[in-house]
Structures are given as C-alpha cells and as structure tokens.
Coordinates of C-alpha atoms in Angstrom, one line a residue:
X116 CA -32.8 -12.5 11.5
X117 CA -30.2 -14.2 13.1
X118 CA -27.4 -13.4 10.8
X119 CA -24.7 -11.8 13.6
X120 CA -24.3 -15.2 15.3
X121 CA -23.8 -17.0 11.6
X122 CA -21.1 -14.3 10.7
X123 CA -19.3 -15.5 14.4
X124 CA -17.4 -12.1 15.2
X125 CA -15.6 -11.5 18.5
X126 CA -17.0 -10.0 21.1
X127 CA -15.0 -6.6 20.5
X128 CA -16.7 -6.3 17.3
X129 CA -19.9 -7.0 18.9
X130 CA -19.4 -4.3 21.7
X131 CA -18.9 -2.0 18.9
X132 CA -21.1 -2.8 16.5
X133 CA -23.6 -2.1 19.5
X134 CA -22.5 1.5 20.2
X135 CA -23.8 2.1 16.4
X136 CA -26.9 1.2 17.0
X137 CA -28.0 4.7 18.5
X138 CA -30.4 6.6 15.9
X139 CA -27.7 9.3 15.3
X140 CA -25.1 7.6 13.7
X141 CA -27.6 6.6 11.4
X142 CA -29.1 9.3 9.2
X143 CA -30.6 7.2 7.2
X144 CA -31.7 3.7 7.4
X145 CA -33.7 1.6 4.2
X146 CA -34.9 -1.5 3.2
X147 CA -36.3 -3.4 0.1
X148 CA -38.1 -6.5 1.6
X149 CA -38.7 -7.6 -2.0
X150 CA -35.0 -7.8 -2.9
X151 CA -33.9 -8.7 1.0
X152 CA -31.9 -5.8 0.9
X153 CA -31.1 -3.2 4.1
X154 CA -28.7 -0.2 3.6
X155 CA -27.9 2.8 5.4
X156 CA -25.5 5.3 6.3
X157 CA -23.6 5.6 9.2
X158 CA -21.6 8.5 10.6
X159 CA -18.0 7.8 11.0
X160 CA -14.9 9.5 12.5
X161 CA -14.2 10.9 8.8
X162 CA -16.4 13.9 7.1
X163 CA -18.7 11.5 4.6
X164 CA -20.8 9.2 6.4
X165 CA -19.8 5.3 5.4
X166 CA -22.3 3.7 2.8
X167 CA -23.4 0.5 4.6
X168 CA -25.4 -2.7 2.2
X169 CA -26.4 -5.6 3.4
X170 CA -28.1 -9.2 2.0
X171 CA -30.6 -10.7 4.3
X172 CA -31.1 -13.9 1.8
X173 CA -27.6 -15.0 1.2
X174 CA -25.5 -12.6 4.1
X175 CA -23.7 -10.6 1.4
X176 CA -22.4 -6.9 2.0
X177 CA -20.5 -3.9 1.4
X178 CA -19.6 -0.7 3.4
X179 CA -17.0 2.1 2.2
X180 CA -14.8 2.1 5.4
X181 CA -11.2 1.3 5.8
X182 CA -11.4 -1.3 8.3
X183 CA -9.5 -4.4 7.7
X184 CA -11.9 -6.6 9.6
X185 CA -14.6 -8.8 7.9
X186 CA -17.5 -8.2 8.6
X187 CA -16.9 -4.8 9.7
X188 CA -18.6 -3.2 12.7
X189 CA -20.5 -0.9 10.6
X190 CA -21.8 -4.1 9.0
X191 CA -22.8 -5.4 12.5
X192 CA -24.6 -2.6 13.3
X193 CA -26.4 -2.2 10.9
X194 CA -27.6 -6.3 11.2
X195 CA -28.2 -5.6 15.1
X196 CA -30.9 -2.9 14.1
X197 CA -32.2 -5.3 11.5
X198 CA -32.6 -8.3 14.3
X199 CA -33.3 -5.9 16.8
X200 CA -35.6 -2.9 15.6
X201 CA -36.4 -3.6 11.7
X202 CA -39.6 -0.8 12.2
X203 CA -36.2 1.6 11.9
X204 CA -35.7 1.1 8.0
X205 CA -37.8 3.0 5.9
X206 CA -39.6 0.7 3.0
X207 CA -38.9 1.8 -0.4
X208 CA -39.0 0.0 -3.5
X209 CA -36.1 1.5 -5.5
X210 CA -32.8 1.0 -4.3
X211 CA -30.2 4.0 -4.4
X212 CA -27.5 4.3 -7.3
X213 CA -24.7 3.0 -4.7
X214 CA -26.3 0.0 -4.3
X215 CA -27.3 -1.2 -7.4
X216 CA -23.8 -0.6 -8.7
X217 CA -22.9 -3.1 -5.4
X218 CA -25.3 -5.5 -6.6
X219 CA -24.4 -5.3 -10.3
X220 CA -20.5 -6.1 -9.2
X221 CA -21.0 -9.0 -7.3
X222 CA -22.6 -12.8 -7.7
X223 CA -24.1 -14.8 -5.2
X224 CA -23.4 -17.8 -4.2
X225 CA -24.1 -20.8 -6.7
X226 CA -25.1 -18.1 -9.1
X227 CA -23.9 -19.1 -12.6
X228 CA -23.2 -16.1 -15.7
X229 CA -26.2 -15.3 -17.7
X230 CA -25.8 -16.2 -21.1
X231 CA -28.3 -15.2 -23.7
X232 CA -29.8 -18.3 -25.7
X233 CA -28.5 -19.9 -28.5
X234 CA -31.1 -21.0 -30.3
X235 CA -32.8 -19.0 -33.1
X236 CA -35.7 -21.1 -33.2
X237 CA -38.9 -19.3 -34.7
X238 CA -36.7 -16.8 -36.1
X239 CA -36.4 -16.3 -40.1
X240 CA -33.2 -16.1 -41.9
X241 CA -33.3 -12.5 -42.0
X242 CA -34.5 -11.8 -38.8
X243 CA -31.7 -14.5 -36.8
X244 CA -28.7 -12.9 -39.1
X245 CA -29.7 -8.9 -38.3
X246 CA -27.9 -7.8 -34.5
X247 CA -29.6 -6.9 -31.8
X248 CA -29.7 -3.7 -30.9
X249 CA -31.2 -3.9 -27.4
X250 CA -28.0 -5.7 -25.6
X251 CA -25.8 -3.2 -26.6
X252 CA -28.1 -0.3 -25.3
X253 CA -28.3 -2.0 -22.3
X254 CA -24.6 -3.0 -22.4
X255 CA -24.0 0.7 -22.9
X256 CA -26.5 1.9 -20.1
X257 CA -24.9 0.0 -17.5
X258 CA -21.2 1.3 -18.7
X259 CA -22.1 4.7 -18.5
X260 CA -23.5 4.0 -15.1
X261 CA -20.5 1.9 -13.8
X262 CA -18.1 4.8 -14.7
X263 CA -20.3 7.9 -13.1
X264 CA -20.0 5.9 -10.0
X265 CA -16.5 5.6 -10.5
X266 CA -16.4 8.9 -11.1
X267 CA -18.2 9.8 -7.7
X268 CA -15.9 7.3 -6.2
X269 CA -13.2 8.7 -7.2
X270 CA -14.4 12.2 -6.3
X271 CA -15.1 12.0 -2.7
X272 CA -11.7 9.9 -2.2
X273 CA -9.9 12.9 -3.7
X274 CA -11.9 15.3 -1.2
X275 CA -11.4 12.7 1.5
X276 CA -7.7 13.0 1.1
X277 CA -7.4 16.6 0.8
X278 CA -8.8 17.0 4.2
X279 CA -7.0 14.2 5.4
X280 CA -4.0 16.5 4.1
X281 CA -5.1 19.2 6.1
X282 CA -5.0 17.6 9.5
X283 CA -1.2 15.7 8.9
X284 CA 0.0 19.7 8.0
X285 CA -2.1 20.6 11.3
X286 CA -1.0 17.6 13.2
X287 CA 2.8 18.5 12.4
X288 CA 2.4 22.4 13.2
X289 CA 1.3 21.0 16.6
X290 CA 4.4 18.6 17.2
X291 CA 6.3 21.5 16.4
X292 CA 5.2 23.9 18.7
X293 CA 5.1 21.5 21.5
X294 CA 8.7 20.8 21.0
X295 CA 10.9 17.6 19.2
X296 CA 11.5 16.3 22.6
X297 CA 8.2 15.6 23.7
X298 CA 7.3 14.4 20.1
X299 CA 10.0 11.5 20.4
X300 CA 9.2 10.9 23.8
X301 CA 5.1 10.2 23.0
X302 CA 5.5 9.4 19.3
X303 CA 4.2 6.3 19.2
X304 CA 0.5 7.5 21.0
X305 CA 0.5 10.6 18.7
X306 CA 1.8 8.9 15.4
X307 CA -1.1 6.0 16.2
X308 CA -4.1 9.0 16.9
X309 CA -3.3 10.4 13.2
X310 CA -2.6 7.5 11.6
X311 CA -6.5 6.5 12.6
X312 CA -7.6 9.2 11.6
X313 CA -5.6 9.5 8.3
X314 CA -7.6 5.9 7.1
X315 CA -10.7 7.0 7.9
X316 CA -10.4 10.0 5.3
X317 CA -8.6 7.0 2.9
X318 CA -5.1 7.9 3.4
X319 CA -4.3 4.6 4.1
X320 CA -0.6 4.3 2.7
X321 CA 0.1 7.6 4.2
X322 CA -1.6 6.2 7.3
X323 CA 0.8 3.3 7.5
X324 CA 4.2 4.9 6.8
X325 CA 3.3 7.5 9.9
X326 CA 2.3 4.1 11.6
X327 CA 5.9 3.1 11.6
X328 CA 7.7 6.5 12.5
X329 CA 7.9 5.7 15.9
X330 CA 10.1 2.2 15.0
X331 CA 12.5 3.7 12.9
X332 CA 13.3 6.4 15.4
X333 CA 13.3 4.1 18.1
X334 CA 16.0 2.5 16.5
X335 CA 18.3 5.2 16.4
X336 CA 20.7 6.4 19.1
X337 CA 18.7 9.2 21.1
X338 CA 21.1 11.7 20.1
X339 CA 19.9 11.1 16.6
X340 CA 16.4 11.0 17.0
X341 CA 15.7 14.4 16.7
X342 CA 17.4 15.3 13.6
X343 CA 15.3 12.0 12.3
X344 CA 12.2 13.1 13.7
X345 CA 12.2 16.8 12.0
X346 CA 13.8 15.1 8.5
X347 CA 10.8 12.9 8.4
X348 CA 8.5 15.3 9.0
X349 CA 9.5 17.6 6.7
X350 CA 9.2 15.0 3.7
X351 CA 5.5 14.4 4.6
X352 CA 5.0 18.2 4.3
X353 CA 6.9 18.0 0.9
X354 CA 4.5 14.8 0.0
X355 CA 1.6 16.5 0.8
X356 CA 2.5 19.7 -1.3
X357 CA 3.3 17.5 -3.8
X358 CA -0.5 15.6 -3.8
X359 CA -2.1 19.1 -3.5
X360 CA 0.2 19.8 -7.3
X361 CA -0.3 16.5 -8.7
X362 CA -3.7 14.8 -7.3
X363 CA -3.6 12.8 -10.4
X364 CA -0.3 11.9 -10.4
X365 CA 0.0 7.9 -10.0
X366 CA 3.1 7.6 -7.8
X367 CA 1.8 10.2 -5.5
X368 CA -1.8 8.8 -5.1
X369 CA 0.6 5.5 -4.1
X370 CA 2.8 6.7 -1.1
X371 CA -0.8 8.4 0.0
X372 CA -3.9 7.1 -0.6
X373 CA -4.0 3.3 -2.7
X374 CA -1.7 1.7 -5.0
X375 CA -2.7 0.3 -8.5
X376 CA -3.2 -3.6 -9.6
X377 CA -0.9 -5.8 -11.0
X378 CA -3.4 -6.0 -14.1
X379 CA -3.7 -2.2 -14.3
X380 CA 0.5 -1.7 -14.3
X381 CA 1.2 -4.3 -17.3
X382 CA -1.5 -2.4 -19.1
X383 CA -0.1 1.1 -18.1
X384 CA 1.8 2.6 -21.6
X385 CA 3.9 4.5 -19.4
X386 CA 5.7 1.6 -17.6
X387 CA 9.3 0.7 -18.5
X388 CA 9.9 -2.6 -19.2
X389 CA 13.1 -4.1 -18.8
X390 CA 14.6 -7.1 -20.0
X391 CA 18.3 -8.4 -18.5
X392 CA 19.7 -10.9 -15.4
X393 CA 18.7 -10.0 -12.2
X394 CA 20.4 -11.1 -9.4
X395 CA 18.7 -10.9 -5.5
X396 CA 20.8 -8.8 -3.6
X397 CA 18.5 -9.4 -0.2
X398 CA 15.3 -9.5 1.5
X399 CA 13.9 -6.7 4.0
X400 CA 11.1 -8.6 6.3
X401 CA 9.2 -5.9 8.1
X402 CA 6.0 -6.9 10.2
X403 CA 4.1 -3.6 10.7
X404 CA 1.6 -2.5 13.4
X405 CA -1.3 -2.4 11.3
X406 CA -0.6 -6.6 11.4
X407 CA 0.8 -6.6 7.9
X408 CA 4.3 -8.3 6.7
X409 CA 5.9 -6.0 4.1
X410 CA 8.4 -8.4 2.4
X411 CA 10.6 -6.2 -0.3
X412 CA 13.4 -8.2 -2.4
X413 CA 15.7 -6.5 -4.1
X414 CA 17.0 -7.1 -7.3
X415 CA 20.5 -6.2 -9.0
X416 CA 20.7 -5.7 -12.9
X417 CA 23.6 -7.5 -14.1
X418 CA 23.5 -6.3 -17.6
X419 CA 23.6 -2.4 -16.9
X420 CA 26.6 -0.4 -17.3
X421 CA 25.4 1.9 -14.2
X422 CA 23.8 0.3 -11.4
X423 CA 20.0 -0.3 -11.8
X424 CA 17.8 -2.0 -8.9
X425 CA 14.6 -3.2 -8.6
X426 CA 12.6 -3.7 -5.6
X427 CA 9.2 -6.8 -5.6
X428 CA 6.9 -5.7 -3.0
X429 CA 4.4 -8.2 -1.7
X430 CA 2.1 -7.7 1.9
X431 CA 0.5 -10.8 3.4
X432 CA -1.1 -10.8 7.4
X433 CA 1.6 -11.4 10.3
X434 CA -1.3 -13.9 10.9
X435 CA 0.2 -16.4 8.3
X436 CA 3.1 -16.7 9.7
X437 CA 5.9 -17.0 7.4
X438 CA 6.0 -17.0 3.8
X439 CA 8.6 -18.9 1.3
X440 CA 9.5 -15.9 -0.8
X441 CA 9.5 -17.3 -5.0
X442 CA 13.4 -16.3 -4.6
X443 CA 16.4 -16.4 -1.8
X444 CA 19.6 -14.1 -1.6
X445 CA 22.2 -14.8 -4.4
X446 CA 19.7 -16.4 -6.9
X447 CA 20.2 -15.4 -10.6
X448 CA 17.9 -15.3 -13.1
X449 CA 16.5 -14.0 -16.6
X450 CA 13.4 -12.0 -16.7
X451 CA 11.3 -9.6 -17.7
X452 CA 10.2 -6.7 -15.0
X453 CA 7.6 -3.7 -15.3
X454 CA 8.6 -0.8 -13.3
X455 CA 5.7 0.9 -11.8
X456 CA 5.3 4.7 -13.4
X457 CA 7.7 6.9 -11.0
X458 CA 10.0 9.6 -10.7
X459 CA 13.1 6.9 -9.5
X460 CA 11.4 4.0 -11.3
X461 CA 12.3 1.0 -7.9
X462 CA 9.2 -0.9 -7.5
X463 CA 8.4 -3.6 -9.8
X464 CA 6.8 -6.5 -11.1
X465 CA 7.9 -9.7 -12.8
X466 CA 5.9 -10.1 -16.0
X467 CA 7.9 -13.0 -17.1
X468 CA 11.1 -15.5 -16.1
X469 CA 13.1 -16.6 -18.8
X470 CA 15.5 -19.1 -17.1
X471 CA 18.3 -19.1 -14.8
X472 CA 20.9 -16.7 -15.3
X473 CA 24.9 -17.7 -15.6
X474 CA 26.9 -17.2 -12.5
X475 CA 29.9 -14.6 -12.1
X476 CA 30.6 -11.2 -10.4
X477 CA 28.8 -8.0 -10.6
X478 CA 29.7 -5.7 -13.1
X479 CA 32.5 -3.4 -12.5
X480 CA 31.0 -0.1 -11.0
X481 CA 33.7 1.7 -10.9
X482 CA 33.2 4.4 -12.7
X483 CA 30.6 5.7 -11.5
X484 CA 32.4 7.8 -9.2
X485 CA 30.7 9.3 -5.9
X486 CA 28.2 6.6 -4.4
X487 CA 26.1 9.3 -2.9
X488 CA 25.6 11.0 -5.8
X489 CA 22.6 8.5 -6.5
X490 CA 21.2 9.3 -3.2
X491 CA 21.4 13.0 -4.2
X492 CA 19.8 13.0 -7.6
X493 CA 17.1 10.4 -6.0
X494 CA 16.4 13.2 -3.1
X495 CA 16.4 15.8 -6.3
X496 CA 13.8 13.8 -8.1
X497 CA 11.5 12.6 -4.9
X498 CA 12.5 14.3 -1.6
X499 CA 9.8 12.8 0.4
X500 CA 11.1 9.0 -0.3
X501 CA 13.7 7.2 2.3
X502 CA 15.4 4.3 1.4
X503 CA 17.5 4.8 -1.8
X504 CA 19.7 1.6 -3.1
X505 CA 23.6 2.3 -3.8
X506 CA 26.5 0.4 -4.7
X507 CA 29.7 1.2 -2.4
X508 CA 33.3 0.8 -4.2
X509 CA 35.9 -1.1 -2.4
X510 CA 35.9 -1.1 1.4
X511 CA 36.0 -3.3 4.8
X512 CA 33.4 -3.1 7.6
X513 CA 35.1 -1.6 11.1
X514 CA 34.0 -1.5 14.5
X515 CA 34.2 1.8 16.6
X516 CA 35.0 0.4 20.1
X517 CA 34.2 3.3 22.5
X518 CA 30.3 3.5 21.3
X519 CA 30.2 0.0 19.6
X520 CA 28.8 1.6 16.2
X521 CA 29.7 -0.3 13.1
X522 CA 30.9 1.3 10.0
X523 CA 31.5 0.4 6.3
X524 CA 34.7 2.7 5.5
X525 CA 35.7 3.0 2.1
X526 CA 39.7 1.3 1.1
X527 CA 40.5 4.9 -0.8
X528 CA 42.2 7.1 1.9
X529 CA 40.6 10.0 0.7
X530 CA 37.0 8.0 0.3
X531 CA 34.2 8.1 2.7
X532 CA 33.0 5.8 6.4
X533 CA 29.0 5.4 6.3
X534 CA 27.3 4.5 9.1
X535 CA 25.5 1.0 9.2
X536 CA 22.6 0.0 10.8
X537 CA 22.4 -2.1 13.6
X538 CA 25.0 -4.5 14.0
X539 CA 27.5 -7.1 11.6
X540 CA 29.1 -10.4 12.3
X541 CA 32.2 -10.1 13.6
X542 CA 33.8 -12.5 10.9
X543 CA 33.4 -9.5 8.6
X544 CA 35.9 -7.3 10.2
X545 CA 38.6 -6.4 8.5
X546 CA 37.4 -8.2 5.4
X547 CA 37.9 -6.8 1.8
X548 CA 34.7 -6.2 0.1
X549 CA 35.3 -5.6 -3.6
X550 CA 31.8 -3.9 -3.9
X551 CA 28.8 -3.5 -1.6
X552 CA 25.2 -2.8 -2.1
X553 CA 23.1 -1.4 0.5
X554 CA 20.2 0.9 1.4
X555 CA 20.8 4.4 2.3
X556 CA 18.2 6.8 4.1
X557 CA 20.8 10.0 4.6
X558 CA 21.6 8.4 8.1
X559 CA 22.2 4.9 7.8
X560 CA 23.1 2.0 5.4
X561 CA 21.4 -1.1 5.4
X562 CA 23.6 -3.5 4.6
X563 CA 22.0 -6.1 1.5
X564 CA 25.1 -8.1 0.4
X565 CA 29.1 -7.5 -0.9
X566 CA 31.2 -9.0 -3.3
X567 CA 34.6 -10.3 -1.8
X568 CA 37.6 -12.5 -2.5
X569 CA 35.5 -15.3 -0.7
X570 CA 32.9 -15.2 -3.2
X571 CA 29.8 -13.6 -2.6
X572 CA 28.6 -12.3 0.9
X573 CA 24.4 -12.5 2.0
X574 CA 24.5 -9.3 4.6
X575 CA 20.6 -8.8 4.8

C-alpha cells in the first residue's frame, strides 16, 4: 500500500508519523478489508486517545486531532503500519459507530447523490400515490444517529476543555510563584508549552490568544510589562471561571474552545441585526505564530446617536501572502450586519450591502461625556476581553521628548492625555482632531482614524 509517498508529506511529518508506529500508542488497531477501511486509536499528549480512519481505495481520512497539517501525522502512522505491518489490525466486519458516522458525512471522489427512481413502472394507481414509509424510517434512523454522535462529540470536547481549564489555572499558579520577572523574561517558551497543550485538549482559541501574550508584552516598555503580564493573567482566570458557569454559553465557548459558522449565526434568533451606514474606521493586520493572518476591520455606525462599532473578522494562512480586503479605510456604505450573540455585541457579519453610503462627518459625539466610561461598562459586562473601541472628543496628538512616548491629549484643560501605541507621523503634531476613534486595552490606544479640519485622517 503505497499511499504515504502519494500523499507527498515532508520529511518532519514522516519522522513523526514514524515515532507512532510503536504498539503503545496504539491501543487499538482494525480493519475491514471488504470496505478498504483501517482505523485505530492513537494516544496523544491529551487525556482521550485521537480517533484515527483511513481509506485504502480512494486515500480518504479523518482523525480528531487539532493539527493544522494535512494529512496529519497520526494519519501517517497509521498508513506506515498499514504498508509496513498490516498483520497488526484486527479483522472485523462491522465498523465502529465513529466511523460510520465519518463515512456517512463524506463522498468520494466522482461519487454522484443517490436519488431514488422516478419511475412508478409496475406500480398500480393506488399503490404509486400511497408514501413510503421505509425512507423516512431510515431518514429518521440515521438522524437519531447523526445527533447521538454529536452528542458524544460534543461531550468529550466539553470534558476536554474542562481539563484543559485545569492546567491554564495550574500553569498560572506556577508563573506566580516563580515570580513576574522570570515569567516576562521566558514567556514566550512557557506561553508556547501551554498553548500546545491547551489544543490538544481543544482549547484552540484559548490556545492562540496565550500564543500571542508574549508579543503584546514585548511591545510594551519593560517597566510596563509586569503590570501587563499579571492584568492578562488575571482575565484568563476570570474566562475560565466564567466557562466553568456558563459551558453552554456561545460567546464563551468562542474566546475558548471553537467559534460558530457563518450559516449557524444568520440562523441564530438571538443575533441583532442592524441596519444603518457604516463607515471603515481601519484595518488591524496581525500575522500570528500559529501561521494565521487575523485581519479585523472596523466599522463605524453613522446613523447612531451613541457610538456603535462593529468589527469583520476574517483568518486566512500567512502562506498566501496578502489579501485584498472587500473594503479600505474611509469607504462608506449601506448594509445590513448580524452581530454575533455577546455580552458587548463587536464581531459581526455582513448579511447584505445595500449601496454606497453619502459622504459627510461623523456624528456629533459629544454628548456622550467621559470616553472611558465605554471602556468601563465593556470591562463591567466582559472583564476577560482587551481591546474595547472608543471615540475621543476633541484633541491633538503630542510628543513627550525625554522618553519619545506619543500621546493623544484631550483640547479641554481639565480633559484627559492617553497613551498611544507605538509611534505617529510627525505631520500630526499639533494638529486639531475634531474627534478620534481608537482601540483601548486599559494601557494603550490604538490609533484607527480622526476627523479634522483637513478632512478625514487614515491613522491605522
């Protein structure tokens, strides 16, 4: 069975897909030479061994790790002990549940969809007009089937989590004890060990935002990181209370374990949809260390009285380079967007554009006094988020010349000086912004564009 070679993986995966091939990390090892079928289970890092399938006939497969990379290892080593040592599989001729729910979800290739034949031929009149009843048994059989196994599924990804839960509130009680300074010093080899472990028990969004602690403190000022460090682990401790409440809860199961489709949001009852102008404020381009690009736009509601945002959230591989985003800073437009179910509804989805929107100024914001205050009641609502959008009233951005840190300083005397991230174009100083929208994490703003007697400014 020469099917490794046809799938062409690197020799990394090779070297590890080897390693697997030792009797112990196989319990269990079956085949069905009738169907062409091999499964097995393998025994991961995580608690529940990984449920491994594979297609002799047409190379199909399945396997319930994490990994990003097809065919997995897992897959590999269980084709290497196929190719290598098939007198390891025992020969059964009934496959398990697991499997037969893989097979029933997927189609080969060139298969077509079973239809059921049209003609009535040999049939009387009474006989070709009376329903059958077997289809819908079956129909119903296989339903009942389907959601028991999404029932399991979704069982041992709840208990996978809740261990995975236990290890992050270990994990932290150990940074603490060691000390803050030696957890900023090494906090990119310890954030990387949990984060591994984290997606093998299918935390994987959890997994990814502890991925990219290290970055944001890194690009603080030491002085600051700290403070950072023990404010960002505190809100995974308050996340992971929060999941042990609420395992059910939607936005939770998000920021830990997996997010919902685009099909299953528009259908949700509990989504808000909202109908206005939007205009794009800015772009925030992040390429991870898992090798993702997380591209958010945000969006500014030019109808509301108060100000209202919206974020699009969309993750391709670093791998393809560069994307053209559907829409660039300062672009207006009418649409309709679904706001996923949340306690700060942010994240969102177009569900329809209605045309270009007129262009003018933002609406006056005013009165809606202390900018902050939408950072508090956000914190109130969801401690264990970060970036919160907010509109600044009238201001300039300064320079503080002894440490070179930038600043967006309200023009009210008795207003308030923020903090911005990273650096801003000179040309800027000095400048009167009417308004300013940015991104505030309780330590810095991220600057996403201003309003000014020159017309509107792009700052992201």
């Amino acid at each position: 069975m020469k099917t490794i070679e046809a799938l062409a993986p690197d020799q990394a995966s090779l070297g590890a897909a080897a390693k697997l091939t030792k009797r112990s990390n196989w319990p269990r090892l079956e085949t069905n030479e009738q169907l062409g079928l091999i499964w097995g289970e393998c025994q991961g890092s995580g608690s529940n061994p990984y449920r491994v399938a594979f297609d002799t006939r047409d190379h199909g497969y399945k396997c319930t790790c994490p990994s990003r990379k097809f065919p997995c290892k897992h897959i590999l080593g269980l084709m290497w002990i196929g190719a290598t040592a098939p007198a390891s599989f025992a020969r059964v001729d009934q496959t398990p549940e697991w499997v037969n729910d893989w097979l029933g979800r997927r189609r080969k290739p060139g298969q077509q969809p079973t239809q059921a034949p049209a003609s009535s031929e040999g049939k009387s009149i009474d006989e070709a007009s009376r329903p059958d009843e077997s289809a819908p048994v079956e129909d119903a059989a296989a339903a009942e089937r389907r959601e028991a196994a999404q029932r399991r599924r979704a069982e041992d990804t709840r208990s996978a989590v809740s261990a995975a839960l236990d290890e992050l509130d270990q994990w932290i009680a150990d940074q603490l004890r060691l000390g803050l300074a030696g957890f900023v010093d090494a906090c990119s080899e310890r954030c990387r060990r949990i984060a591994a472990r984290l997606v093998d028990l299918k935390a994987t969004a959890l997994a990814g935002r502890i991925d990219e602690l290290p970055a944001r403190l890194m690009a603080l000022r030491g002085e600051e990181r700290p403070d950072a460090a023990i404010r960002e682990l505190g809100k995974l401790v308050l996340l992971a209370k929060a999941w042990r409440a609420a395992p059910d809860d939607a936005e939770l199961k998000r920021l830990v374990s997996t997010s919902e489709t685009r099909d299953q949001i528009l259908a949700n009852p509990d989504a808000v949809h909202v109908e206005s102008d939007w205009e794009v404020l800015g772009e925030k381009i992040v390429t991870r260390r898992d090798g993702l690009v997380s591209h958010a736009t945000w969006l500014l509601d030019l109808k509301s009285s108060a100000p209202r945002f919206a974020v699009l959230l969309d993750f391709f591989p670093a791998s393809a380079g560069r994307r053209s985003g559907a829409f660039a800073p300062g672009d207006r437009f009418k649409a309709r967007l679904v706001f996923y179910p949340s306690r700060n509804p942010l994240r969102a989805l177009v569900a329809g554009r209605l045309g270009d929107a007129a262009p003018g100024n933002w609406p006056d914001f005013a009165r809606a006094g202390d900018p902050l205050a939408a950072y508090a009641s956000f914190q109130d609502g969801a401690p264990w988020l970060t970036d919160c959008p907010i509109i600044l009233p009238a201001g300039a951005i300064a320079l503080d010349e002894k440490d070179g840190a930038w600043w967006q300083a309200a023009s009210d005397p008795h207003g308030i000086a923020l903090p911005v991230a990273g650096s801003v174009s000179q040309t800027l100083l000095g400048l009167d912004l009417a308004a300013t929208a940015a991104l505030w994490n309780g330590a810095r703003l991220e600057l996403l564009a201003s309003q000014s007697n020159m017309g509107r400014l792009d700052l992201s």
